[in-house]
Amino acid sequence: MVQPQSAADARAAAQSRVRWELLAELVRKDLKVKYKNSALGFVWSLANPLLYLAVFSLVFGFFLKNNVPWFAVMFMSGFLIWSFFNSATLDATGAVVGNANLVRKVRFPRVVLPLASVGFAGVHLALQLLVFFLFLVPAYPDAFGPQLWLLLPALAVTVVFTVAMSLLASALNVRYRDVQHLLEIALLAWFWLTPIVYPVTFVRDQLAEAGLLWMFKFFMANPMTAVVVAAQRAVYVHPVVTDAEGKLVQVLPAGGYGFYLQWLGVAAAVSAVLLVVGRWTFRRLQADFAEEL
């Protein structure tokens, strides 16, 4: 027998529907504003990753010779994930402050403002991944193997971690405006501490030579390291490759998917805790947003 829906449940469902509709409308508005009167439109969103790809391929593939065949594939596998996290977090941090007039004059769920930034970056990530996979079809067809499933949990953890960071940073930035400037600097250091332009095995080997292999666990505890390395393994199918001199080079941890799943689990746990903290902080501070702005 189907129980009739209570009035409270119906009201909660209606509020949830309104939030989702408002969120979708904000994402559509941001996309229209960004590319309004632009001749190339979305193509501009590819300019940034393509520029990074060209520069880092030149520096690490030609000048510094990192001996990683198909370096562009491994680089883009991690960089697109990072680019989503970086742009979504930075945009979300200023989302509430940037809509001060709206926040002061109109009653609506404030949480949609940072979430819209995440959704906006998510649309770009989806389109960039589409272009990337179209490139892989003729250039690196080995990517379309059974290991590709690893990309799904990596993306899921990335989204949760990004939402958590966005909620926390956007709420704190209303009260403490230094948060946005501090985060910009922190993200620059965070990028270089995440194995995007160098193999994660390079860090492991260097720590082992210095007798500090135990520090590798702290390095991997960075949630962005776990998701970037998992995304690289999902696309870059050969963890051990042969360099130009015929030597075997391990660019990613080999021996199955256990390593990647283990650290994705750690990243998921960290993301879940941060999400709880971010939601609690946002709910606690949002009542003062209009006054603070």
Short mmCIF file of N, CA and C in Angstrom, two decimals, residues 141-274:
data_model
loop_
_atom_site.label_atom_id
_atom_site.label_comp_id
_atom_site.label_asym_id
_atom_site.label_seq_id
_atom_site.Cartn_x
_atom_site.Cartn_y
_atom_site.Cartn_z
N PRO A 141 44.77 5.07 -29.25
CA PRO A 141 43.58 4.20 -29.09
C PRO A 141 43.68 3.23 -27.92
N ASP A 142 44.91 2.96 -27.41
CA ASP A 142 45.06 2.06 -26.27
C ASP A 142 44.31 2.57 -25.04
N ALA A 143 44.00 3.87 -25.02
CA ALA A 143 43.30 4.44 -23.85
C ALA A 143 41.92 3.82 -23.65
N PHE A 144 41.33 3.31 -24.73
CA PHE A 144 39.96 2.79 -24.63
C PHE A 144 39.98 1.31 -24.25
N GLY A 145 40.53 1.04 -23.09
CA GLY A 145 40.60 -0.32 -22.58
C GLY A 145 39.81 -0.45 -21.29
N PRO A 146 39.87 -1.64 -20.67
CA PRO A 146 39.09 -1.87 -19.45
C PRO A 146 39.49 -0.98 -18.29
N GLN A 147 40.73 -0.45 -18.34
CA GLN A 147 41.19 0.41 -17.23
C GLN A 147 40.46 1.75 -17.18
N LEU A 148 39.72 2.07 -18.25
CA LEU A 148 39.08 3.39 -18.33
C LEU A 148 38.01 3.58 -17.26
N TRP A 149 37.49 2.47 -16.71
CA TRP A 149 36.47 2.58 -15.66
C TRP A 149 36.98 3.35 -14.44
N LEU A 150 38.31 3.35 -14.26
CA LEU A 150 38.90 4.02 -13.10
C LEU A 150 38.62 5.53 -13.12
N LEU A 151 38.29 6.04 -14.31
CA LEU A 151 38.02 7.47 -14.43
C LEU A 151 36.74 7.87 -13.68
N LEU A 152 35.77 6.97 -13.61
CA LEU A 152 34.49 7.31 -12.98
C LEU A 152 34.62 7.61 -11.48
N PRO A 153 35.24 6.71 -10.68
CA PRO A 153 35.41 7.07 -9.26
C PRO A 153 36.33 8.27 -9.07
N ALA A 154 37.31 8.43 -9.96
CA ALA A 154 38.20 9.60 -9.84
C ALA A 154 37.40 10.89 -10.04
N LEU A 155 36.52 10.91 -11.04
CA LEU A 155 35.70 12.10 -11.28
C LEU A 155 34.72 12.34 -10.13
N ALA A 156 34.14 11.25 -9.62
CA ALA A 156 33.17 11.39 -8.53
C ALA A 156 33.82 12.02 -7.29
N VAL A 157 35.01 11.52 -6.93
CA VAL A 157 35.71 12.06 -5.77
C VAL A 157 36.11 13.52 -6.02
N THR A 158 36.53 13.81 -7.24
CA THR A 158 36.91 15.19 -7.58
C THR A 158 35.73 16.14 -7.39
N VAL A 159 34.56 15.74 -7.84
CA VAL A 159 33.38 16.60 -7.72
C VAL A 159 33.03 16.84 -6.25
N VAL A 160 33.05 15.79 -5.45
CA VAL A 160 32.72 15.94 -4.02
C VAL A 160 33.73 16.85 -3.33
N PHE A 161 35.01 16.64 -3.62
CA PHE A 161 36.05 17.46 -2.99
C PHE A 161 35.94 18.92 -3.44
N THR A 162 35.62 19.12 -4.71
CA THR A 162 35.49 20.49 -5.23
C THR A 162 34.29 21.20 -4.61
N VAL A 163 33.17 20.50 -4.50
CA VAL A 163 31.99 21.10 -3.87
C VAL A 163 32.29 21.46 -2.42
N ALA A 164 32.98 20.57 -1.71
CA ALA A 164 33.32 20.83 -0.31
C ALA A 164 34.20 22.07 -0.19
N MET A 165 35.24 22.15 -1.02
CA MET A 165 36.13 23.31 -0.98
C MET A 165 35.39 24.58 -1.36
N SER A 166 34.49 24.49 -2.32
CA SER A 166 33.75 25.67 -2.79
C SER A 166 32.83 26.21 -1.70
N LEU A 167 32.12 25.34 -1.02
CA LEU A 167 31.23 25.78 0.06
C LEU A 167 32.02 26.45 1.18
N LEU A 168 33.10 25.80 1.57
CA LEU A 168 33.89 26.33 2.68
C LEU A 168 34.54 27.67 2.32
N ALA A 169 35.18 27.73 1.17
CA ALA A 169 35.91 28.95 0.79
C ALA A 169 34.96 30.11 0.51
N SER A 170 33.82 29.84 -0.14
CA SER A 170 32.88 30.93 -0.47
C SER A 170 32.28 31.54 0.79
N ALA A 171 31.99 30.72 1.78
CA ALA A 171 31.42 31.23 3.03
C ALA A 171 32.45 32.02 3.81
N LEU A 172 33.67 31.48 3.92
CA LEU A 172 34.72 32.19 4.68
C LEU A 172 35.13 33.49 4.00
N ASN A 173 35.05 33.52 2.66
CA ASN A 173 35.49 34.71 1.93
C ASN A 173 34.57 35.90 2.16
N VAL A 174 33.32 35.66 2.54
CA VAL A 174 32.42 36.78 2.82
C VAL A 174 32.89 37.52 4.07
N ARG A 175 33.33 36.79 5.06
CA ARG A 175 33.77 37.42 6.32
C ARG A 175 35.24 37.80 6.26
N TYR A 176 36.05 36.95 5.65
CA TYR A 176 37.50 37.20 5.60
C TYR A 176 37.91 37.30 4.13
N ARG A 177 38.00 38.51 3.60
CA ARG A 177 38.26 38.70 2.16
C ARG A 177 39.66 38.25 1.74
N ASP A 178 40.53 38.03 2.70
CA ASP A 178 41.87 37.53 2.35
C ASP A 178 41.85 36.09 1.86
N VAL A 179 40.73 35.40 2.10
CA VAL A 179 40.67 33.98 1.73
C VAL A 179 40.92 33.79 0.25
N GLN A 180 40.30 34.64 -0.59
CA GLN A 180 40.45 34.48 -2.04
C GLN A 180 41.91 34.66 -2.47
N HIS A 181 42.58 35.68 -1.92
CA HIS A 181 43.98 35.92 -2.29
C HIS A 181 44.87 34.79 -1.78
N LEU A 182 44.60 34.34 -0.56
CA LEU A 182 45.38 33.24 0.00
C LEU A 182 45.19 31.97 -0.81
N LEU A 183 43.96 31.74 -1.25
CA LEU A 183 43.67 30.52 -2.01
C LEU A 183 44.36 30.53 -3.36
N GLU A 184 44.44 31.69 -4.00
CA GLU A 184 45.12 31.79 -5.30
C GLU A 184 46.58 31.36 -5.17
N ILE A 185 47.23 31.81 -4.09
CA ILE A 185 48.63 31.43 -3.87
C ILE A 185 48.73 29.95 -3.51
N ALA A 186 47.82 29.50 -2.66
CA ALA A 186 47.86 28.09 -2.23
C ALA A 186 47.64 27.15 -3.41
N LEU A 187 46.75 27.53 -4.34
CA LEU A 187 46.47 26.66 -5.49
C LEU A 187 47.68 26.57 -6.41
N LEU A 188 48.46 27.64 -6.49
CA LEU A 188 49.67 27.59 -7.32
C LEU A 188 50.66 26.58 -6.74
N ALA A 189 50.87 26.64 -5.41
CA ALA A 189 51.75 25.67 -4.78
C ALA A 189 51.16 24.26 -4.86
N TRP A 190 49.83 24.18 -4.70
CA TRP A 190 49.13 22.88 -4.74
C TRP A 190 49.33 22.21 -6.10
N PHE A 191 49.30 23.02 -7.17
CA PHE A 191 49.47 22.47 -8.52
C PHE A 191 50.81 21.76 -8.65
N TRP A 192 51.87 22.43 -8.17
CA TRP A 192 53.22 21.83 -8.33
C TRP A 192 53.46 20.69 -7.36
N LEU A 193 52.68 20.62 -6.29
CA LEU A 193 52.80 19.50 -5.35
C LEU A 193 51.93 18.32 -5.76
N THR A 194 51.21 18.47 -6.86
CA THR A 194 50.38 17.38 -7.40
C THR A 194 51.06 16.85 -8.66
N PRO A 195 51.20 15.52 -8.82
CA PRO A 195 51.99 14.98 -9.94
C PRO A 195 51.26 15.07 -11.28
N ILE A 196 51.24 16.28 -11.83
CA ILE A 196 50.59 16.49 -13.12
C ILE A 196 51.64 16.59 -14.23
N VAL A 197 52.72 17.33 -13.97
CA VAL A 197 53.74 17.50 -15.01
C VAL A 197 54.93 16.57 -14.78
N TYR A 198 54.86 15.78 -13.74
CA TYR A 198 55.91 14.78 -13.49
C TYR A 198 55.24 13.51 -12.97
N PRO A 199 55.84 12.33 -13.22
CA PRO A 199 55.22 11.07 -12.76
C PRO A 199 55.27 10.95 -11.24
N VAL A 200 54.23 10.36 -10.69
CA VAL A 200 54.18 10.16 -9.24
C VAL A 200 55.31 9.22 -8.79
N THR A 201 55.74 8.34 -9.67
CA THR A 201 56.83 7.41 -9.33
C THR A 201 58.15 8.16 -9.14
N PHE A 202 58.28 9.31 -9.78
CA PHE A 202 59.49 10.13 -9.61
C PHE A 202 59.60 10.58 -8.15
N VAL A 203 58.49 11.01 -7.57
CA VAL A 203 58.48 11.44 -6.17
C VAL A 203 58.80 10.26 -5.26
N ARG A 204 58.15 9.12 -5.54
CA ARG A 204 58.39 7.93 -4.72
C ARG A 204 59.86 7.53 -4.74
N ASP A 205 60.46 7.51 -5.95
CA ASP A 205 61.85 7.09 -6.07
C ASP A 205 62.81 8.07 -5.39
N GLN A 206 62.52 9.37 -5.53
CA GLN A 206 63.39 10.37 -4.91
C GLN A 206 63.33 10.28 -3.38
N LEU A 207 62.13 10.05 -2.85
CA LEU A 207 61.99 9.90 -1.40
C LEU A 207 62.68 8.63 -0.92
N ALA A 208 62.58 7.56 -1.73
CA ALA A 208 63.23 6.30 -1.35
C ALA A 208 64.75 6.47 -1.30
N GLU A 209 65.30 7.17 -2.29
CA GLU A 209 66.76 7.38 -2.31
C GLU A 209 67.23 8.20 -1.12
N ALA A 210 66.35 9.11 -0.67
CA ALA A 210 66.73 9.97 0.47
C ALA A 210 66.39 9.30 1.81
N GLY A 211 65.88 8.06 1.77
CA GLY A 211 65.51 7.37 3.01
C GLY A 211 64.26 7.92 3.65
N LEU A 212 63.42 8.57 2.84
CA LEU A 212 62.21 9.20 3.36
C LEU A 212 60.96 8.62 2.70
N LEU A 213 61.00 7.34 2.39
CA LEU A 213 59.86 6.74 1.67
C LEU A 213 58.56 6.83 2.47
N TRP A 214 58.67 6.90 3.79
CA TRP A 214 57.47 7.00 4.62
C TRP A 214 56.69 8.28 4.33
N MET A 215 57.39 9.30 3.79
CA MET A 215 56.70 10.56 3.48
C MET A 215 55.81 10.44 2.25
N PHE A 216 56.00 9.36 1.47
CA PHE A 216 55.18 9.17 0.26
C PHE A 216 53.70 9.04 0.62
N LYS A 217 53.41 8.48 1.80
CA LYS A 217 52.01 8.36 2.22
C LYS A 217 51.38 9.75 2.43
N PHE A 218 52.16 10.67 2.97
CA PHE A 218 51.65 12.04 3.14
C PHE A 218 51.44 12.71 1.79
N PHE A 219 52.35 12.41 0.86
CA PHE A 219 52.21 12.97 -0.49
C PHE A 219 50.92 12.46 -1.15
N MET A 220 50.64 11.17 -0.99
CA MET A 220 49.45 10.58 -1.61
C MET A 220 48.17 10.96 -0.87
N ALA A 221 48.29 11.42 0.38
CA ALA A 221 47.09 11.78 1.15
C ALA A 221 46.44 13.05 0.62
N ASN A 222 47.15 13.78 -0.22
CA ASN A 222 46.55 14.92 -0.91
C ASN A 222 45.45 14.40 -1.83
N PRO A 223 44.18 14.75 -1.61
CA PRO A 223 43.10 14.19 -2.43
C PRO A 223 43.29 14.43 -3.92
N MET A 224 43.85 15.58 -4.30
CA MET A 224 44.04 15.85 -5.72
C MET A 224 45.12 14.96 -6.32
N THR A 225 46.11 14.55 -5.52
CA THR A 225 47.10 13.60 -6.01
C THR A 225 46.44 12.26 -6.33
N ALA A 226 45.57 11.80 -5.43
CA ALA A 226 44.91 10.51 -5.64
C ALA A 226 44.04 10.52 -6.90
N VAL A 227 43.27 11.58 -7.11
CA VAL A 227 42.37 11.58 -8.27
C VAL A 227 43.15 11.82 -9.57
N VAL A 228 44.19 12.64 -9.52
CA VAL A 228 44.98 12.88 -10.73
C VAL A 228 45.71 11.60 -11.16
N VAL A 229 46.32 10.91 -10.20
CA VAL A 229 47.05 9.68 -10.53
C VAL A 229 46.08 8.60 -11.04
N ALA A 230 44.90 8.52 -10.44
CA ALA A 230 43.90 7.55 -10.91
C ALA A 230 43.43 7.88 -12.33
N ALA A 231 43.24 9.18 -12.61
CA ALA A 231 42.82 9.59 -13.96
C ALA A 231 43.92 9.28 -14.98
N GLN A 232 45.18 9.50 -14.56
CA GLN A 232 46.29 9.18 -15.47
C GLN A 232 46.33 7.68 -15.76
N ARG A 233 46.12 6.88 -14.72
CA ARG A 233 46.14 5.41 -14.93
C ARG A 233 44.96 4.96 -15.79
N ALA A 234 43.84 5.67 -15.69
CA ALA A 234 42.65 5.31 -16.47
C ALA A 234 42.88 5.51 -17.96
N VAL A 235 43.67 6.53 -18.31
CA VAL A 235 43.87 6.86 -19.72
C VAL A 235 45.23 6.37 -20.23
N TYR A 236 46.27 6.60 -19.41
CA TYR A 236 47.63 6.21 -19.82
C TYR A 236 47.79 4.73 -19.48
N VAL A 237 47.57 3.89 -20.46
CA VAL A 237 47.31 2.47 -20.19
C VAL A 237 48.54 1.69 -19.76
N HIS A 238 49.73 2.17 -20.09
CA HIS A 238 50.94 1.40 -19.81
C HIS A 238 51.71 2.04 -18.66
N PRO A 239 51.65 1.49 -17.45
CA PRO A 239 52.39 2.09 -16.33
C PRO A 239 53.89 1.95 -16.46
N VAL A 240 54.35 0.93 -17.20
CA VAL A 240 55.79 0.76 -17.46
C VAL A 240 56.00 0.88 -18.96
N VAL A 241 56.88 1.79 -19.36
CA VAL A 241 57.10 2.05 -20.78
C VAL A 241 58.59 1.96 -21.09
N THR A 242 58.90 1.98 -22.37
CA THR A 242 60.29 1.97 -22.83
C THR A 242 60.65 3.36 -23.34
N ASP A 243 61.74 3.93 -22.81
CA ASP A 243 62.11 5.28 -23.23
C ASP A 243 62.87 5.26 -24.55
N ALA A 244 63.36 6.41 -24.98
CA ALA A 244 64.03 6.53 -26.27
C ALA A 244 65.32 5.73 -26.32
N GLU A 245 65.92 5.45 -25.14
CA GLU A 245 67.17 4.69 -25.10
C GLU A 245 66.94 3.20 -24.89
N GLY A 246 65.68 2.76 -24.92
CA GLY A 246 65.37 1.35 -24.78
C GLY A 246 65.28 0.86 -23.35
N LYS A 247 65.35 1.76 -22.38
CA LYS A 247 65.26 1.38 -20.97
C LYS A 247 63.81 1.37 -20.50
N LEU A 248 63.50 0.46 -19.57
CA LEU A 248 62.16 0.42 -18.99
C LEU A 248 62.01 1.55 -17.97
N VAL A 249 60.92 2.28 -18.06
CA VAL A 249 60.65 3.40 -17.15
C VAL A 249 59.27 3.20 -16.56
N GLN A 250 59.19 3.21 -15.24
CA GLN A 250 57.88 3.10 -14.58
C GLN A 250 57.36 4.51 -14.33
N VAL A 251 56.28 4.86 -15.01
CA VAL A 251 55.74 6.20 -14.88
C VAL A 251 54.53 6.24 -13.94
N LEU A 252 53.92 5.07 -13.71
CA LEU A 252 52.79 4.98 -12.80
C LEU A 252 52.91 3.70 -11.99
N PRO A 253 52.38 3.64 -10.79
CA PRO A 253 52.44 2.40 -10.00
C PRO A 253 51.80 1.24 -10.76
N ALA A 254 52.52 0.12 -10.82
CA ALA A 254 52.03 -1.07 -11.53
C ALA A 254 51.52 -2.09 -10.52
N GLY A 255 51.04 -3.22 -11.03
CA GLY A 255 50.61 -4.31 -10.15
C GLY A 255 49.14 -4.27 -9.78
N GLY A 256 48.29 -3.82 -10.71
CA GLY A 256 46.86 -3.84 -10.44
C GLY A 256 46.32 -2.49 -10.02
N TYR A 257 45.02 -2.50 -9.71
CA TYR A 257 44.33 -1.25 -9.39
C TYR A 257 44.20 -0.99 -7.88
N GLY A 258 44.73 -1.90 -7.07
CA GLY A 258 44.59 -1.76 -5.62
C GLY A 258 45.17 -0.46 -5.10
N PHE A 259 46.34 -0.09 -5.61
CA PHE A 259 46.98 1.16 -5.16
C PHE A 259 46.07 2.35 -5.40
N TYR A 260 45.47 2.40 -6.58
CA TYR A 260 44.64 3.55 -6.96
C TYR A 260 43.34 3.58 -6.16
N LEU A 261 42.73 2.41 -6.00
CA LEU A 261 41.47 2.35 -5.26
C LEU A 261 41.69 2.68 -3.78
N GLN A 262 42.81 2.24 -3.25
CA GLN A 262 43.12 2.53 -1.84
C GLN A 262 43.20 4.03 -1.60
N TRP A 263 43.93 4.73 -2.46
CA TRP A 263 44.10 6.17 -2.25
C TRP A 263 42.88 6.97 -2.68
N LEU A 264 42.10 6.43 -3.63
CA LEU A 264 40.83 7.07 -3.93
C LEU A 264 39.89 6.97 -2.73
N GLY A 265 39.97 5.85 -2.03
CA GLY A 265 39.17 5.69 -0.82
C GLY A 265 39.55 6.71 0.24
N VAL A 266 40.86 6.92 0.41
CA VAL A 266 41.33 7.94 1.37
C VAL A 266 40.84 9.32 0.94
N ALA A 267 40.97 9.62 -0.35
CA ALA A 267 40.52 10.93 -0.86
C ALA A 267 39.01 11.10 -0.67
N ALA A 268 38.26 10.02 -0.87
CA ALA A 268 36.80 10.09 -0.70
C ALA A 268 36.45 10.37 0.77
N ALA A 269 37.19 9.74 1.69
CA ALA A 269 36.93 9.97 3.12
C ALA A 269 37.26 11.42 3.50
N VAL A 270 38.40 11.92 3.02
CA VAL A 270 38.77 13.32 3.29
C VAL A 270 37.73 14.26 2.70
N SER A 271 37.27 13.96 1.49
CA SER A 271 36.28 14.82 0.82
C SER A 271 34.96 14.82 1.58
N ALA A 272 34.56 13.66 2.08
CA ALA A 272 33.29 13.57 2.81
C ALA A 272 33.35 14.39 4.10
N VAL A 273 34.47 14.29 4.82
CA VAL A 273 34.62 15.08 6.05
C VAL A 273 34.63 16.58 5.72
N LEU A 274 35.36 16.94 4.67
CA LEU A 274 35.42 18.36 4.29
C LEU A 274 34.06 18.86 3.82
#
